[in-house]
Amino acid sequence: MYRTHTCGELRIENINHTVTLAGWVQRTRKLGGMTFVDLRDRYGITQLAFDGAVNAELSEKAQKLGREFVIQVQGKVAERSSKNAKIPTGDIEIIVGELTILNISETPPFTIEDETDGGDELRMKYRYLDLRRNVVRKNLELRNRLAFELRNYLIQRDFIETETPVLIKSTPEGARDFVVPSRMNPGEFYALPQSPQTFKQLLMVSGFDRYFQIVKCFRDEDLRADRQPEFTQIDCEMSFVEQEDVLTVFEGLVKDVFKNIKNVEFNEDFLRMPYTEAMEFYGSDKPDIRFGMRFTDITKEAQTKDFVVFNQSEYIGAICAEGCAGYSRKELDNLTDFVKRPQIGAKGMVYVKYEADGSLKSSVDKFYSQEDLMVWAEKTNAKPGDLILILSGEKAHTLRALCELRLEMGNRLGLRDKTVFAPLWVVDFPLLEWDEENQRYSAMHHPFTSPKKEDVELMKTNPGAVRANAYDMVINGVELGGGSIRIHDKDLQAQMFECLGFTKEQAEYQFGFLMNAFKYGAPPHGGIAFGLDRFVSLLAGLDSIRDCIAFPKNNSGRDVMIDAPSFIDDKQLKELNLQVKIEKV
Amino acid sequence: MYRTHTCGELRIENINHTVTLAGWVQRTRKLGGMTFVDLRDRYGITQLAFDGAVNAELSEKAQKLGREFVIQVQGKVAERSSKNAKIPTGDIEIIVGELTILNISETPPFTIEDETDGGDELRMKYRYLDLRRNVVRKNLELRNRLAFELRNYLIQRDFIETETPVLIKSTPEGARDFVVPSRMNPGEFYALPQSPQTFKQLLMVSGFDRYFQIVKCFRDEDLRADRQPEFTQIDCEMSFVEQEDVLTVFEGLVKDVFKNIKNVEFNEDFLRMPYTEAMEFYGSDKPDIRFGMRFTDITKEAQTKDFVVFNQSEYIGAICAEGCAGYSRKELDNLTDFVKRPQIGAKGMVYVKYEADGSLKSSVDKFYSQEDLMVWAEKTNAKPGDLILILSGEKAHTLRALCELRLEMGNRLGLRDKTVFAPLWVVDFPLLEWDEENQRYSAMHHPFTSPKKEDVELMKTNPGAVRANAYDMVINGVELGGGSIRIHDKDLQAQMFECLGFTKEQAEYQFGFLMNAFKYGAPPHGGIAFGLDRFVSLLAGLDSIRDCIAFPKNNSGRDVMIDAPSFIDDKQLKELNLQVKIEKV
């Protein structure tokens, strides 16, 4: 028995108890004849006291303890003379009688404190030390808590957690698969699942009725800050449901989680916004609706004079930044630079200041009169003191740029408070999107998404206009989850594959088992999948999903701590019937 | 809304309610003017009634429904005239007013009944239909329930479920890894984890204190009935613990699960048996102690005469089969054939019948007198009416064969009742075992297992004699889980690697990150991992783990339903810098 209590447990009631504690040395300090050690474990910090006058040898041993040494102490709980109200154990200390060093520690490469001196790279290399920091471990504890709440909610509602295979079949549709060579089946490969999509649909065919799984998924994509080659989904599916049923159950799930974990209550139904509205007024299918600043289309109103830039634009959009009429030249230049960054790619930005005195001052004063500008101001609902920002050009491109500008203004105006949560369902997604590169339609969601009944006929005549029974849950501009009602009719599924340019043979080779399953009484079904990493990040107010993953990979897909991937030996390659052949670039 | 109730929900209290149900047609039957349909979903079966005299058209439509059609009905709940006490909905039926066919079904390739006419292979190919059968789905429901109970127990005791990476680093130690080529790191490979062993140890270094994870693991081994290339572990680790602490927590877990799921209470502490005792008396490190029939070593007692077979044997072992003295010649020959099967490999079997009249009759009567045989009988505690079975030869080999014979006799005597559970801790495993092929020691458990303190000195002088702080939980002869206290001292870990024949460089390359972590204050720690598949099988009384896995693979590692693994296209291979080169055999 290494300890009788944890370092977060002892209180004033325990005074005079003899206890044994174990943990890490957070710090030691000397005060006159006394030596104090802060002993740390996951549960808290307890102060240890050594009185040099009582036991000089022990006190000296304590003074020699280094940071992060692992020790065990036996002693008596005593009331502190100077209490520390900041920690739950702050009323007491341990008068140590015995001290055992369980393990020594070299000086860690960075400080194990909430504010550490370690850079990103160093912290990743020594991730096991980084995880010792409270702030990092708290994220993982939150992750565990979230998974627990999710499971409780779903299991209470008859969902069965069912594991689906990790070694599956590669499909060229969608993102790139990670593959796994099969030794027992020479020349053949498994693939790691990008999602358990087809398996959960098969479980519906099996009559499982309500399925979920918290499951690792894999995508061999070039990585960004919020992407990892392996990520975790909360994957759910239900039978005998329409879109409304799915939205009800999972809106309930999200409300439940926020209530239990963040003590945030959503008393209203979540707002629902059609995809077209989200694109038109926010330039994004995942609008952050913590703040307004919706786009105003002033194309017609602005194409009235000789300003060539506007006149040649397909679309002219404006946002109104409240109270920003006082922006300096420098601030405006800075915003112009922001929208001209290559990631955003606007050619320029036009502004109109609605001065407090009611006059309008703009960067296009030589083309537009006060009256012209007043028309824009009225259309954007600007008031004296506001600033109107305008972008123009090809429509889709301009909407995207305006979206970035709006978010940037939201940041600058402090409208994106991480403690405020604004949930939203984006609905009525298009079924298909045109893929310029391959000159064919591809599935906006995935090839199993059901078109809306009233739009099925359009699949033959105008596939791009077909709306899907697809929905995303968006909170604070983060796509937390997405799903759809699926096709359960084999003929409709065949038609969908045809729309996507699959030959019958390709469809059969890739998804024959699913189409076959649909022959034997597939029920109507639909579902949703949430990103667990994103969900935790959102709840924890993190900027990157990396911080809520115990052992994340870097942007090259490397685990720098264990140094993976790595080379494998020739014997292993030979057993797998493989040769490495690196193409020279 | 497809339904107001499930097919398992309606009772006599619901009479006269108007309800909507949806599900699968289990069967239809005609009785005079009435047509009855059994409507099935996961929750149960509800009888639908169609009266030809009331609505001829609807009744006719109902008669045409095929097995496994998916339908929706609206109707009124009515009391049945002839009730069915066997099902919870047996008091009522639905007088159907509306019938909608949601999906048709071809005739399934086998019947969807508890006793099906489908063979193994067919059922695997159409696994989605096999899963519709109650008996199969119940196993998956049990699996879900078990995982829920396990999580509850562990989370209540401050264990944090933490996901560890799936894409890790290949290590040649242990079983063969599945590998995953990295596109972004040409020529390099990830490996899929055989277990999260090193990561959970790192989490202990991180101060997570108590970790668990229900997690997929992977082993590229040649497969047997109870092996799958991917399997699920309940992986656990604790800090500041000794063996006793771990056994206490996890004995509690198993008791809790049996109580909540099977209503089986274990009121006593689980038996503990040292490895040497298990081997000596059961010939196995996972003895089935539902029955006795322990081995008796009669080497000394049997090497007293001129029977060369015995005299040349290193070991002669006997078991006593109660009440089997009446076995016929045929039964005895049959047992002899059993032990001579190549998998068991005994050269022969000697028997002694202790007849009811007190005389002894044996297959070696010409060598041994009644008095000789009586010595054996006494040593094996045989009584009149019992049968003594004896094997002999090289010791380890004979113990293994005797183990099989004992289990076979247990089966024949009905001593292995699947509703009886006999748990056991096997403890004090050897740290190392001698690997004849490679002429070196290998780790019995794994290279991170701690030797017993009192045996550390032996590592230098007699490594084979060192006992480990390792333990297995065995129930009914199934190794449900195993674990150990780990090494947390970097010097001892280095010594262990040395024992295993690692050079310093190899140890550094493979496990440098772990040895490095141990420099920064690693706490004493230990843990255990249970096989979830085996745990479910045991609770469900299944013979193979395959039946408790939703989508298992066959003995060649193939998923015959989705037809994986499969060939991938050249573009994919090229991106991965790989060429397939199948060696001709």
PDB file of N, CA and C in Angstrom, chain B residues 64 111 190 239 248 252 279 319 377 448 454 506 544 577:
ATOM      1  N   LYS B  64     -50.190 -11.176 -49.102  1.00  0.00           N
ATOM      2  CA  LYS B  64     -49.120 -11.181 -50.111  1.00  0.00           C
ATOM      3  C   LYS B  64     -47.767 -10.762 -49.539  1.00  0.00           C
ATOM      4  N   THR B 111     -33.234 -18.993 -42.986  1.00  0.00           N
ATOM      5  CA  THR B 111     -34.362 -18.510 -42.192  1.00  0.00           C
ATOM      6  C   THR B 111     -33.883 -17.640 -41.033  1.00  0.00           C
ATOM      7  N   TYR B 190       3.728   3.006 -40.165  1.00  0.00           N
ATOM      8  CA  TYR B 190       3.172   2.917 -38.827  1.00  0.00           C
ATOM      9  C   TYR B 190       2.917   1.436 -38.537  1.00  0.00           C
ATOM     10  N   SER B 239      -1.354   3.763 -10.798  1.00  0.00           N
ATOM     11  CA  SER B 239      -0.089   4.175 -10.193  1.00  0.00           C
ATOM     12  C   SER B 239      -0.111   3.977  -8.689  1.00  0.00           C
ATOM     13  N   THR B 248      -7.216  -6.530  -5.997  1.00  0.00           N
ATOM     14  CA  THR B 248      -8.420  -6.125  -5.274  1.00  0.00           C
ATOM     15  C   THR B 248      -9.389  -5.361  -6.175  1.00  0.00           C
ATOM     16  N   GLY B 252     -12.854  -7.019  -7.782  1.00  0.00           N
ATOM     17  CA  GLY B 252     -14.102  -6.277  -7.549  1.00  0.00           C
ATOM     18  C   GLY B 252     -14.857  -6.036  -8.845  1.00  0.00           C
ATOM     19  N   MET B 279       0.675 -25.515 -13.236  1.00  0.00           N
ATOM     20  CA  MET B 279       1.334 -26.371 -14.218  1.00  0.00           C
ATOM     21  C   MET B 279       1.436 -27.801 -13.691  1.00  0.00           C
ATOM     22  N   ILE B 319      -4.766 -39.107 -13.428  1.00  0.00           N
ATOM     23  CA  ILE B 319      -5.971 -38.435 -12.955  1.00  0.00           C
ATOM     24  C   ILE B 319      -6.989 -39.508 -12.590  1.00  0.00           C
ATOM     25  N   ALA B 377      -3.657 -46.144  -6.591  1.00  0.00           N
ATOM     26  CA  ALA B 377      -5.049 -45.806  -6.283  1.00  0.00           C
ATOM     27  C   ALA B 377      -5.108 -44.937  -5.031  1.00  0.00           C
ATOM     28  N   PHE B 448       8.196  -5.317 -19.909  1.00  0.00           N
ATOM     29  CA  PHE B 448       8.056  -4.250 -18.916  1.00  0.00           C
ATOM     30  C   PHE B 448       7.610  -4.786 -17.561  1.00  0.00           C
ATOM     31  N   GLU B 454      12.441  -9.872  -4.295  1.00  0.00           N
ATOM     32  CA  GLU B 454      13.344 -10.855  -3.699  1.00  0.00           C
ATOM     33  C   GLU B 454      14.056 -11.706  -4.756  1.00  0.00           C
ATOM     34  N   GLN B 506      19.547  -1.382 -29.822  1.00  0.00           N
ATOM     35  CA  GLN B 506      18.208  -1.888 -30.144  1.00  0.00           C
ATOM     36  C   GLN B 506      17.188  -1.394 -29.126  1.00  0.00           C
ATOM     37  N   SER B 544     -17.092 -19.779 -29.422  1.00  0.00           N
ATOM     38  CA  SER B 544     -16.126 -19.021 -30.200  1.00  0.00           C
ATOM     39  C   SER B 544     -16.377 -17.537 -29.977  1.00  0.00           C
ATOM     40  N   ASN B 577       4.651   4.700 -52.466  1.00  0.00           N
ATOM     41  CA  ASN B 577       6.024   4.275 -52.773  1.00  0.00           C
ATOM     42  C   ASN B 577       6.221   2.777 -52.568  1.00  0.00           C
TER      43      ASN B 577
END
